[in-house]
XYZ file of C-alpha atoms in Angstrom:
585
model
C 30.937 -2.877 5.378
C 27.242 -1.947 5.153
C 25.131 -1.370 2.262
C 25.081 2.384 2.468
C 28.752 2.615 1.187
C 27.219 1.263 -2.049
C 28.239 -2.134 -1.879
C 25.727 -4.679 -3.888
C 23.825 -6.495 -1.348
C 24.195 -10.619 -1.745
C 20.490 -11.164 -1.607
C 17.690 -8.745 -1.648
C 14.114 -9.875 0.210
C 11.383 -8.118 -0.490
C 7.980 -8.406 1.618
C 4.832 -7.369 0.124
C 2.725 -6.974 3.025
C -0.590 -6.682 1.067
C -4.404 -6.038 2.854
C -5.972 -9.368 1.395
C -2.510 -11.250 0.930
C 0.877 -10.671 1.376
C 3.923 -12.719 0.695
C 8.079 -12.560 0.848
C 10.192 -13.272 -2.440
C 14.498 -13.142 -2.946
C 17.072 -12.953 -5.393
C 20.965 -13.509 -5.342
C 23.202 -10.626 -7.145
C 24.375 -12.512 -9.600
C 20.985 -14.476 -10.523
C 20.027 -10.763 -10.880
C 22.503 -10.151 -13.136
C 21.910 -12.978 -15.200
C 18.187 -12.440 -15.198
C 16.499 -9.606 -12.942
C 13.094 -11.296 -13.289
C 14.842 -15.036 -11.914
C 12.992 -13.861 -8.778
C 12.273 -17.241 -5.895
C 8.798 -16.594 -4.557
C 7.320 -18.157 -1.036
C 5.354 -20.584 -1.401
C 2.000 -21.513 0.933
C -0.218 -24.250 1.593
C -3.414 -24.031 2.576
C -5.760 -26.939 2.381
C -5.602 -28.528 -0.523
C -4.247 -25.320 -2.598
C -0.828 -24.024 -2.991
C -0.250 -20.345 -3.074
C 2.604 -17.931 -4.062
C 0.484 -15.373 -1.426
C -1.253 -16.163 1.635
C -3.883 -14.234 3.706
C -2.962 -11.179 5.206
C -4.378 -13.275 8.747
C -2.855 -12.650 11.841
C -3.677 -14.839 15.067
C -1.624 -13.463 18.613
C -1.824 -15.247 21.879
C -3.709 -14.098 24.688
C -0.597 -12.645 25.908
C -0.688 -9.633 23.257
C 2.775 -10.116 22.222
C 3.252 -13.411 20.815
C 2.371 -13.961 17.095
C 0.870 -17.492 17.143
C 0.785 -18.388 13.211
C 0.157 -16.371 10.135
C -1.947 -17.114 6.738
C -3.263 -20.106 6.006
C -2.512 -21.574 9.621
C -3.471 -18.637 11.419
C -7.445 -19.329 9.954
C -7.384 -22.571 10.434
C -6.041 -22.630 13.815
C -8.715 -19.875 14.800
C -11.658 -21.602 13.332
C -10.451 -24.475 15.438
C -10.235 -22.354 18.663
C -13.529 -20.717 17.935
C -15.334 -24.714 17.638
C -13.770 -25.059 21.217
C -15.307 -22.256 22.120
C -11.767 -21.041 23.403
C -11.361 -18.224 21.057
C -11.941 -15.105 23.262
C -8.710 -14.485 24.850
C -6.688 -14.489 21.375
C -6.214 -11.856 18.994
C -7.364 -12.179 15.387
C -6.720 -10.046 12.746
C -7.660 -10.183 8.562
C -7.211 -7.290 6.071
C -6.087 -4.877 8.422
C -3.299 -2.830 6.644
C -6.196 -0.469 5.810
C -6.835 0.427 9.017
C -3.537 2.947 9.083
C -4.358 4.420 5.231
C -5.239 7.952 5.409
C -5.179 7.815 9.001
C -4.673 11.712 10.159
C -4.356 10.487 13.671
C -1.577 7.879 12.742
C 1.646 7.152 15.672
C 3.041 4.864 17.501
C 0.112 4.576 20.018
C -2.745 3.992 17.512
C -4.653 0.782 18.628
C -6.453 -1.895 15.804
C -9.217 -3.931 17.166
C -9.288 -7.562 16.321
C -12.592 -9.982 15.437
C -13.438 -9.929 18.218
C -13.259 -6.173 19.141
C -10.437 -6.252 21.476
C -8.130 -3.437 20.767
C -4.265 -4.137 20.329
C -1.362 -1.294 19.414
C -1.090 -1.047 15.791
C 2.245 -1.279 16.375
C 2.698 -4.678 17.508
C 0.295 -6.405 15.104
C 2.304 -5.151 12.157
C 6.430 -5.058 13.523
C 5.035 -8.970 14.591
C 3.758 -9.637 10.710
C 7.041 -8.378 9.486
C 9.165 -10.322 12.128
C 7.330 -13.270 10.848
C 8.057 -12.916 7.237
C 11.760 -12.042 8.090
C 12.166 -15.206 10.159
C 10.146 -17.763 7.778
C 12.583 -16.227 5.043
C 16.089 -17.151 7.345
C 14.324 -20.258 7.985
C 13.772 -20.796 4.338
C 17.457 -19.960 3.579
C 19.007 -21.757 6.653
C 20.656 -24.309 5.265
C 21.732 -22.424 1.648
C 23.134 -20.117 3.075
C 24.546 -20.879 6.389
C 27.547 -19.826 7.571
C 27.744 -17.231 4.310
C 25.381 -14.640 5.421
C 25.532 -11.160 7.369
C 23.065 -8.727 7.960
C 25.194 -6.370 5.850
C 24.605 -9.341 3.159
C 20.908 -8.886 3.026
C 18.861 -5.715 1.308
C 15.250 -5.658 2.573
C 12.445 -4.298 1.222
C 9.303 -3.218 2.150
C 6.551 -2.551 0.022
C 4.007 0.525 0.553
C 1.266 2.311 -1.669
C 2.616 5.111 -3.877
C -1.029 7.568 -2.424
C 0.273 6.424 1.334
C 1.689 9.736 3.167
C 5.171 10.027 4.692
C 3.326 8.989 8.558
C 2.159 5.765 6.950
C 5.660 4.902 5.462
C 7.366 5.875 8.819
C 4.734 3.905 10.665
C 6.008 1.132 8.628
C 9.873 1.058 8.137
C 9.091 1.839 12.464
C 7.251 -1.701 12.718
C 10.193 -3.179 10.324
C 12.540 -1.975 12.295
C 10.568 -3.051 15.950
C 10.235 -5.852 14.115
C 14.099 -6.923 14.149
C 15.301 -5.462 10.438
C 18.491 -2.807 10.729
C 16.970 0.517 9.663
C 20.345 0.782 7.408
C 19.491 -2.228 5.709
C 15.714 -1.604 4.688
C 14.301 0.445 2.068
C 10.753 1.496 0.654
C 9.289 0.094 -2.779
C 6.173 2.161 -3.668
C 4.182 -0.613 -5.085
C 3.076 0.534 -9.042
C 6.782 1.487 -9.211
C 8.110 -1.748 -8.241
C 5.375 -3.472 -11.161
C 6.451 -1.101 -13.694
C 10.415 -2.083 -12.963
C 9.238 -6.013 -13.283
C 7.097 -5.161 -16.252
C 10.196 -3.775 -17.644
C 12.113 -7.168 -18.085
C 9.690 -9.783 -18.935
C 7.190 -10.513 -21.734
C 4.009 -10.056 -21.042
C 0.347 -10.770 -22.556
C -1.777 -8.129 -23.747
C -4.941 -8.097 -23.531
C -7.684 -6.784 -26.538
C -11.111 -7.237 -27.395
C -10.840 -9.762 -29.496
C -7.878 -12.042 -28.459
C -5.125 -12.295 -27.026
C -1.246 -11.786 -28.431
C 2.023 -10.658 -26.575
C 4.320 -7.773 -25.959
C 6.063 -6.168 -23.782
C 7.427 -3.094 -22.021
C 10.996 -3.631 -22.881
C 10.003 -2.976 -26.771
C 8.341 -0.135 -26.000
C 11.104 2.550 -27.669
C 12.523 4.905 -25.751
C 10.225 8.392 -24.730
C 6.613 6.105 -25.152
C 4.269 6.436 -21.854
C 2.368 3.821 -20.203
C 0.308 4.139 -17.249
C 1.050 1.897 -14.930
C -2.800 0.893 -13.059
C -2.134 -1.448 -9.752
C -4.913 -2.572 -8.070
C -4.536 -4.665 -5.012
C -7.076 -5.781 -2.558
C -7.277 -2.087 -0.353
C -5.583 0.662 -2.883
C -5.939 1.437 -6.391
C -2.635 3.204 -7.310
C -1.913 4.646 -10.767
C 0.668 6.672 -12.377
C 2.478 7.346 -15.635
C 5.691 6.657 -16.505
C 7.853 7.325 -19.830
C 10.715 4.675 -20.866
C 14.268 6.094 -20.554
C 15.734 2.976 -21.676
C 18.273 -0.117 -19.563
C 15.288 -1.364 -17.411
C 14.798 2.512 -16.457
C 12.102 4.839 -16.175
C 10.801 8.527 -14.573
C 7.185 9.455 -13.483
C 5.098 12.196 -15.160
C 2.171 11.799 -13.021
C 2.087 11.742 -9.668
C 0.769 9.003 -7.849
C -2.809 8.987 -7.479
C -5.796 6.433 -6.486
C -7.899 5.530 -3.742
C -9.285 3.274 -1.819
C -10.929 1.125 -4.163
C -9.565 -2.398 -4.610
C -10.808 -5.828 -4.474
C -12.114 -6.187 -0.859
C -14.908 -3.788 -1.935
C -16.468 -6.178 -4.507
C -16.242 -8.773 -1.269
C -17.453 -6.321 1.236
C -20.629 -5.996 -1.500
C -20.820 -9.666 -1.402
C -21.064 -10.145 2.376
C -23.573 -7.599 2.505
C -25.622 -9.339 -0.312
C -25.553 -12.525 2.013
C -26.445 -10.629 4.697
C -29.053 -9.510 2.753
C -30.480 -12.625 1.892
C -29.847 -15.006 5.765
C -30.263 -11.626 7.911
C -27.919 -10.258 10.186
C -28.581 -11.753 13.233
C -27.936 -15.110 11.279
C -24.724 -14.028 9.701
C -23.534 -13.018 13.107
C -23.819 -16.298 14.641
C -22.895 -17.979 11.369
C -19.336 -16.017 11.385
C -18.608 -16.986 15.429
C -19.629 -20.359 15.107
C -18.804 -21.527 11.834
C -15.913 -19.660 10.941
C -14.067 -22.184 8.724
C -17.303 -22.356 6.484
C -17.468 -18.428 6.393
C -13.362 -18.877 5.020
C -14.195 -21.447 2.912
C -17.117 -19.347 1.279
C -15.255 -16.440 0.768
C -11.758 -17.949 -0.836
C -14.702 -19.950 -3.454
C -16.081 -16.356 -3.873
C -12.184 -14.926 -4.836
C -12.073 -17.183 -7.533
C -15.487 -16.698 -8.776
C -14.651 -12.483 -8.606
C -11.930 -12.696 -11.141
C -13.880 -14.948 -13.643
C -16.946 -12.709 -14.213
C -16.938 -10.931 -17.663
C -18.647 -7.821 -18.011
C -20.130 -8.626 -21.808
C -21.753 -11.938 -21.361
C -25.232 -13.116 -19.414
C -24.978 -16.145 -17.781
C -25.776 -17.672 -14.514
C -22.942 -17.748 -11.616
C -22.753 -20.617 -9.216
C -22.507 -19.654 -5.212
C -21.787 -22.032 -2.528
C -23.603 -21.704 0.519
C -22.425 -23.394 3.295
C -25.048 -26.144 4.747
C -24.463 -24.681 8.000
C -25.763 -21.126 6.662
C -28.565 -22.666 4.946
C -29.737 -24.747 8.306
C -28.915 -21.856 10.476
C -31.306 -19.772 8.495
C -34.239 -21.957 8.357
C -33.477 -22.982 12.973
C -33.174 -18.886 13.017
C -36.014 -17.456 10.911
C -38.233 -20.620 10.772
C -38.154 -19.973 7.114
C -35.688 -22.191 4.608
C -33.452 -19.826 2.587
C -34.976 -20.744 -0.556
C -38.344 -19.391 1.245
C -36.106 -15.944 1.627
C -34.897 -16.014 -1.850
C -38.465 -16.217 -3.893
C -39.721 -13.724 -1.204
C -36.817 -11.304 -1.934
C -36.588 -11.778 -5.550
C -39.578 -11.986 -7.565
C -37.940 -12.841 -10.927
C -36.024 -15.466 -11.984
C -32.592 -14.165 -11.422
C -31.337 -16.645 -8.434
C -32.502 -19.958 -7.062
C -31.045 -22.183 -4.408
C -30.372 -25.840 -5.679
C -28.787 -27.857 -2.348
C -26.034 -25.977 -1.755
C -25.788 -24.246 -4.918
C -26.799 -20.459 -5.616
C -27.451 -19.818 -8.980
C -27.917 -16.085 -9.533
C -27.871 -14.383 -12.947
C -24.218 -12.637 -13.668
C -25.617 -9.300 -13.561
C -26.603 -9.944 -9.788
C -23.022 -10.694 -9.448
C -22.227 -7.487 -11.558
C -23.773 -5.599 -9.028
C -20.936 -6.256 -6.689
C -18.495 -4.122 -8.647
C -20.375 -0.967 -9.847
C -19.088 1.432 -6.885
C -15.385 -0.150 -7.405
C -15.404 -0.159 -11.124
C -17.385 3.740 -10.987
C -14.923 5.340 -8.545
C -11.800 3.559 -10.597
C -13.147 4.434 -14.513
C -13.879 7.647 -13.433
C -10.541 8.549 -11.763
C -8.629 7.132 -14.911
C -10.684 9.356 -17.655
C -9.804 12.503 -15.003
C -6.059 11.797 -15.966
C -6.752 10.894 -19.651
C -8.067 14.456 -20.013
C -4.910 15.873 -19.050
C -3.858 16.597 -22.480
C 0.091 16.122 -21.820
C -1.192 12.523 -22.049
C -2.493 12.038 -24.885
C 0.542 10.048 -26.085
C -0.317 7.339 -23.628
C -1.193 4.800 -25.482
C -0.657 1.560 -22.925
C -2.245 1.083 -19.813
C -0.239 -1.526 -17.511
C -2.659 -3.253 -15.194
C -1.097 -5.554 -12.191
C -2.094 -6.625 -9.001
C -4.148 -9.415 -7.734
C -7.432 -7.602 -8.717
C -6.093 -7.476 -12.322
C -7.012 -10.775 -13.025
C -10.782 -9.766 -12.878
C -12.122 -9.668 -16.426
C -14.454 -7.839 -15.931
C -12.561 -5.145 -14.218
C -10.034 -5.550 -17.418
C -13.040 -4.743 -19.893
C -14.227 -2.104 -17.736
C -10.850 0.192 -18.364
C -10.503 -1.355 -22.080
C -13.935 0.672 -22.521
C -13.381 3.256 -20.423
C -10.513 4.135 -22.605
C -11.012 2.193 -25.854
C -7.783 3.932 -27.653
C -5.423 2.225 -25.432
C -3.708 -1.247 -25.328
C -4.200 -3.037 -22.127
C -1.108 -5.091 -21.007
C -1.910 -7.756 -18.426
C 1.764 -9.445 -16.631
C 1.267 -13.491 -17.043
C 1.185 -13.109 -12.807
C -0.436 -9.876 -12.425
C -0.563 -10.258 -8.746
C 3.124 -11.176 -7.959
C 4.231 -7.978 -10.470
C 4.601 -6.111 -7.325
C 6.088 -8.376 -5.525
C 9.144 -9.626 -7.974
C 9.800 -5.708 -8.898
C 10.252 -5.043 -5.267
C 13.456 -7.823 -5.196
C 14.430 -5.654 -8.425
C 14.438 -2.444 -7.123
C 16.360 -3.908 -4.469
C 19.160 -4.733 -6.671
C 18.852 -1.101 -8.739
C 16.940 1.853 -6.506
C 17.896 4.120 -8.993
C 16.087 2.499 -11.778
C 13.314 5.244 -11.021
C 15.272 7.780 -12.303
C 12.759 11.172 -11.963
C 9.294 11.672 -9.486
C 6.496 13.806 -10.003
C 5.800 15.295 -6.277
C 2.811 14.191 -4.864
C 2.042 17.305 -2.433
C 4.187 20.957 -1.869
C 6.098 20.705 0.898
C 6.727 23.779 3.573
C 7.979 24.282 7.038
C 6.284 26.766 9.287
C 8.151 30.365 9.204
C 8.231 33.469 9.793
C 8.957 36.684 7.881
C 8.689 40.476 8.003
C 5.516 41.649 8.548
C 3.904 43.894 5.781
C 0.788 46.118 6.694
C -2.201 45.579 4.287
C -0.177 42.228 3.150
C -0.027 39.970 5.649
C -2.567 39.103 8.191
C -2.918 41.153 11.849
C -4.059 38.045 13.987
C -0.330 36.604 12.958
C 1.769 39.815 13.947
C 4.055 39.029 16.376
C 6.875 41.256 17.943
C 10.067 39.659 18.875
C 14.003 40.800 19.308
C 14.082 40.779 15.472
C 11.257 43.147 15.116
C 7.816 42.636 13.253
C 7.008 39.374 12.118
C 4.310 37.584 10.496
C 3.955 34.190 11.727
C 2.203 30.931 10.434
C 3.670 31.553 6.815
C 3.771 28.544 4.480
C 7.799 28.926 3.869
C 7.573 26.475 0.231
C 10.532 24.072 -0.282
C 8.555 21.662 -3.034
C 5.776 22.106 -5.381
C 2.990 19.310 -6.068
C 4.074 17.837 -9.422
C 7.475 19.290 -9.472
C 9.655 16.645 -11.502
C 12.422 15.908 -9.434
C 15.366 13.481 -10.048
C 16.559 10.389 -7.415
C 18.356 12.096 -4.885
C 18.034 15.500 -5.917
C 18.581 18.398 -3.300
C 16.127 20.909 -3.145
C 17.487 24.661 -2.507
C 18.322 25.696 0.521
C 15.650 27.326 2.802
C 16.960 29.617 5.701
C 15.049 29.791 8.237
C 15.706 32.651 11.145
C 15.502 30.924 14.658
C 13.150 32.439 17.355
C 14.552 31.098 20.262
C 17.793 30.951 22.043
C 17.601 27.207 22.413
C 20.444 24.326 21.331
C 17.616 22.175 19.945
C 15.494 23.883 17.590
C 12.194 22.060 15.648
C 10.353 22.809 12.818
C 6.990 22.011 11.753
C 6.808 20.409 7.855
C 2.975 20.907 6.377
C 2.117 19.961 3.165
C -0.559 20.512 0.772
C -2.270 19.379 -2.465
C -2.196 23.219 -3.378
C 1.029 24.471 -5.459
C 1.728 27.644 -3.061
C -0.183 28.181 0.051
C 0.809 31.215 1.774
C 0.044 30.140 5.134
C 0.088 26.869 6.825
C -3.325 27.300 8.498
C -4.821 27.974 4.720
C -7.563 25.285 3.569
C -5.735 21.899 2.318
C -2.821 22.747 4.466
C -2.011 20.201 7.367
C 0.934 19.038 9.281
C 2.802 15.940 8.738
C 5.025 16.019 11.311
C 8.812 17.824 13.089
C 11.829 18.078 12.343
C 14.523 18.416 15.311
C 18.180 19.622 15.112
C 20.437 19.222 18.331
C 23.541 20.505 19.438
C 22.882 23.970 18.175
C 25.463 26.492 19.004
C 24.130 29.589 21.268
C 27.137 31.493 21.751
C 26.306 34.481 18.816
C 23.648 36.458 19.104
C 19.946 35.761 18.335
C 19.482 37.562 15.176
C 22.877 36.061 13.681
C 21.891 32.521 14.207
C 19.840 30.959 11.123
C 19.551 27.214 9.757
C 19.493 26.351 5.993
C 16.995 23.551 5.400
C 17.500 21.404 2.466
C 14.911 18.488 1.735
C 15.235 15.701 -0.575
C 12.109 14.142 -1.556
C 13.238 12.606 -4.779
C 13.732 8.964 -3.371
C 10.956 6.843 -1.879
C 10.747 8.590 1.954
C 11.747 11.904 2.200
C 15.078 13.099 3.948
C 15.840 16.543 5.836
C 19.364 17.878 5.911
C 20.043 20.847 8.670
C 22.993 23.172 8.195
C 23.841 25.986 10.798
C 24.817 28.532 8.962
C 27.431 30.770 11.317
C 29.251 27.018 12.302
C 29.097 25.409 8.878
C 28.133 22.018 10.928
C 25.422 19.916 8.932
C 23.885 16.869 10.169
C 20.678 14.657 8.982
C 17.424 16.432 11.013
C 15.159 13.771 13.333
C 11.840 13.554 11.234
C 9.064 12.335 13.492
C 5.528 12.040 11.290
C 4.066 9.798 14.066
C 4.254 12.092 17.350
């Protein structure tokens, strides 16, 4: 019996594959039932530290195939191969889910290239991450639940931006499915959704200007709005959702964000160290001292989240020795020499290994991050269907930043800001809950409009001459935008959309159809600005044995769940069957 006949999976696994870190959590039905927040979270070591996340750090053999270790391991076991000096036939990867967002180019032959700059399929690197996680979890389990445990047993899960595309999500459940997970089996978690179901069952600490006290989402009565702000390391998604009540809740804004998360405040770092050593030192630094160039960058995580955007202070910076010496061998000046000649105040002096820099050079890191988020917020705020919202939910790992917390509390002073105790495992545990309850996300607000490519009859002065075409059914206009879905249409979990019937051109037992969408409510034709193609739809075993002009196929698209399903129906046979989408060509 499989899970698609609605039986309650045993255990649900969900694996947030994150860009900075990413990690795998579980939950047995009935511990879910007792509690839906008595979520069991991986665990990682690394060093001396212990970690419910670990870095998003892949290392592959020379063979291209063979994922070595992951996390943790995988940087420590390439630092070591790079001090050999045997490092140039493997395959290292970090922070590399970004590489597919907003990729218009996106399939199954896209190539990442690694530190090194040799290129590997996309493909492989990420159906290899996800066959890791899946076998450290049976690993994990092994002994609890041998002997008990089916693939029918399991629900995975597989979290994904909410501002990701339907090619990026494909490109995904593709590698999940490479990766040795039963398509039947797996389903998509849009991240904020999945915080916003977690945030829904446990207390939480709210955070205000002066102080701290609790509350949480499940007081909230039933109709009140929150948005829901989750900021990871790549993407900033945010939405809105209204409380329907039983751990449930529907979207009123469509997912929106961009790419705008934590790594940018680190990317601002590196280039503030390369800055101060020059690049031709920070080269050789990162390929020959690679485990100081880790170690300086996981002190520099911490350091991110504890700046505070009201308060002057100084900010302490390790540098590694082996920067330091390397600058002085490299330049022939000592990087305190660099320093006064860079900075002529007083805002940043080198003491041994110590940096001390005044916290508004450190502020300086997040202006473009904190700019492009503030900004996008106050867009929505003005929206006056919102102006009920009076909570602003923020979760993900680059939640914990105060300063970043302040930022939005005075960006829009009128709100509470909630804060999760574990802001960056929110996503995370309400991925294992949505497992248990998909239809907790009772209504969407469509992100684009949705179309096929048709064809209707042509209209002098109406439609356009270049796409007149004459056929067996007469005068057509080609290239028309035939609408099925409308950008912010509200539209409830598993909800058909009406039928579209679309007249076939050719006398062919496999037809396909172009889908476009747009950010535009109704485009007329597909080739209009903002219009582009996501991808085909193909229906086999189409009957040929009426004429031409009696043959026609009723579309019907669902788009109301987390991926978005196509249902074909001939219309002269009655047969229906589920359309081939392919968003990755």
């Amino acid at each position: 019996m499989a899970l698609k006949d609605k039986t309650p999976p045993m255990i649900v696994v969900a694996i947030d594959f994150g860009t900075t870190f990413s990690s795998w959590a579980c939950s047995l039905r009935h511990d879910y039932e007792e509690n839906p927040t008595k979520v069991h979270v991986r665990q990682w070591v690394g060093g001396d530290r212990i970690s419910s996340k670990a870095p998003t750090t892949v290392l592959i053999r020379p063979d291209g195939k063979t994922l070595e270790a992951f996390g943790f391991e995988a940087e420590d076991r390439y630092a070591a191969l790079v001090e050999e000096g045997a490092y140039k036939l493997w395959y290292y990867f970090q922070r590399f889910k970004m590489k597919i967002y907003n990729d218009s180019s996106l399939s199954r032959n896209t190539v990442i290239k690694d530190a090194t700059g040799k290129p590997l399929p996309a493909m492989i690197l990420f159906s290899r991450t996800i066959q890791f996680m899946k076998e450290d979890f049976l690993q994990q389990f092994k002994r609890t639940l041998e002997g008990r445990i089916q693939d029918y047993d399991i629900q995975w899960i597989l979290t994904v931006p909410a501002i990701w595309n339907e090619r990026a999500k494909q490109f995904m459940r593709q590698a999940a499915v490479t990766a040795g997970i039963r398509d039947e089996y797996l389903k998509i978690a849009l991240e904020p959704e999945a915080a916003s179901l977690f945030c829904n069952h446990c207390p939480m600490k709210k955070f205000v200007a002066n102080g701290s006290e609790y509350a949480s989402i499940s007081t909230f009565e039933r109709g009140s709005k929150y948005m829901i702000l989750d900021a990871g390391g790549g993407t900033v998604d945010i939405t809105i959702h209204e409380v329907i009540g039983n751990g449930k809740v529907k979207e009123l804004h469509k997912a929106s964000g961009g790419p705008w998360g934590g790594t940018k405040v680190d990317e601002a770092f590196q280039q503030f160290i390369i800055k101060l050593v020059g690049n031709t030192v920070f080269e050789r630094f990162s390929k020959e001292h690679l485990e100081d160039l880790q170690e300086m960058l996981r002190s520099f995580e911490v350091k991110k989240r504890e700046i505070h955007l009201d308060k002057q202070y100084q900010v302490v910076l390790r540098i590694p020795i082996s920067l330091i010496q390397l600058c002085e061998g490299e330049s022939g000046n000592s990087l305190e020499e660099r320093i006064r000649q860079q900075c002529t105040t007083s805002n940043m002096k080198l003491v041994n290994d110590k940096l001390k820099v005044d916290s508004f050079v450190m502020k300086e890191f997040y202006t473009d991050t904190l700019n492009s988020i503030t900004s996008h917020v106050l867009s929505i705020f003005e929206n006056e269907q919102f102006a009920d919202v009076k909570s602003i939910i923020m979760v993900g790992g680059f939640s914990e930043c105060h300063l970043f917390q302040q930022a939005i509390q005075d960006c829009i002073p009128h709100t509470n800001i909630i804060i999760p105790l574990e802001p960056d495992l929110s996503v995370l545990k309400g991925a294992v809950i949505f497992g248990h309850n998909p239809e907790a996300i009772l209504e969407r607000a469509c992100r684009y409009t949705y179309g096929v490519a048709g064809a209707k009859k042509f209209i002098d002065g109406q439609h356009r001459q270049t796409f007149r075409k004459s056929c067996k059914l007469g005068e057509l206009v080609t290239n028309v935008f035939v609408k099925i879905v409308e950008c912010g249409q509200k539209i409830k979990f598993n909800d058909r959309q009406p039928e579209q019937i679309l007249a076939m051109s050719e006398d062919k037992t496999e037809h396909v159809f172009s889908i476009f969408v747009s950010e535009k409510p109704s485009p007329m034709y597909i080739t209009d600005e903002g219009c582009s193609l996501l991808g085909n739809i193909t229906i086999s075993g189409l009957d040929t044995s009426v004429p031409l002009i009696q043959r026609k196929i009723a579309i019907t698209l669902m788009v109301g769940g987390t991926e978005m399903e196509v249902e074909a129906r001939e219309i002269h046979t009655g047969k229906t069957s589920k359309a081939v989408m392919d968003f990755l060509g």
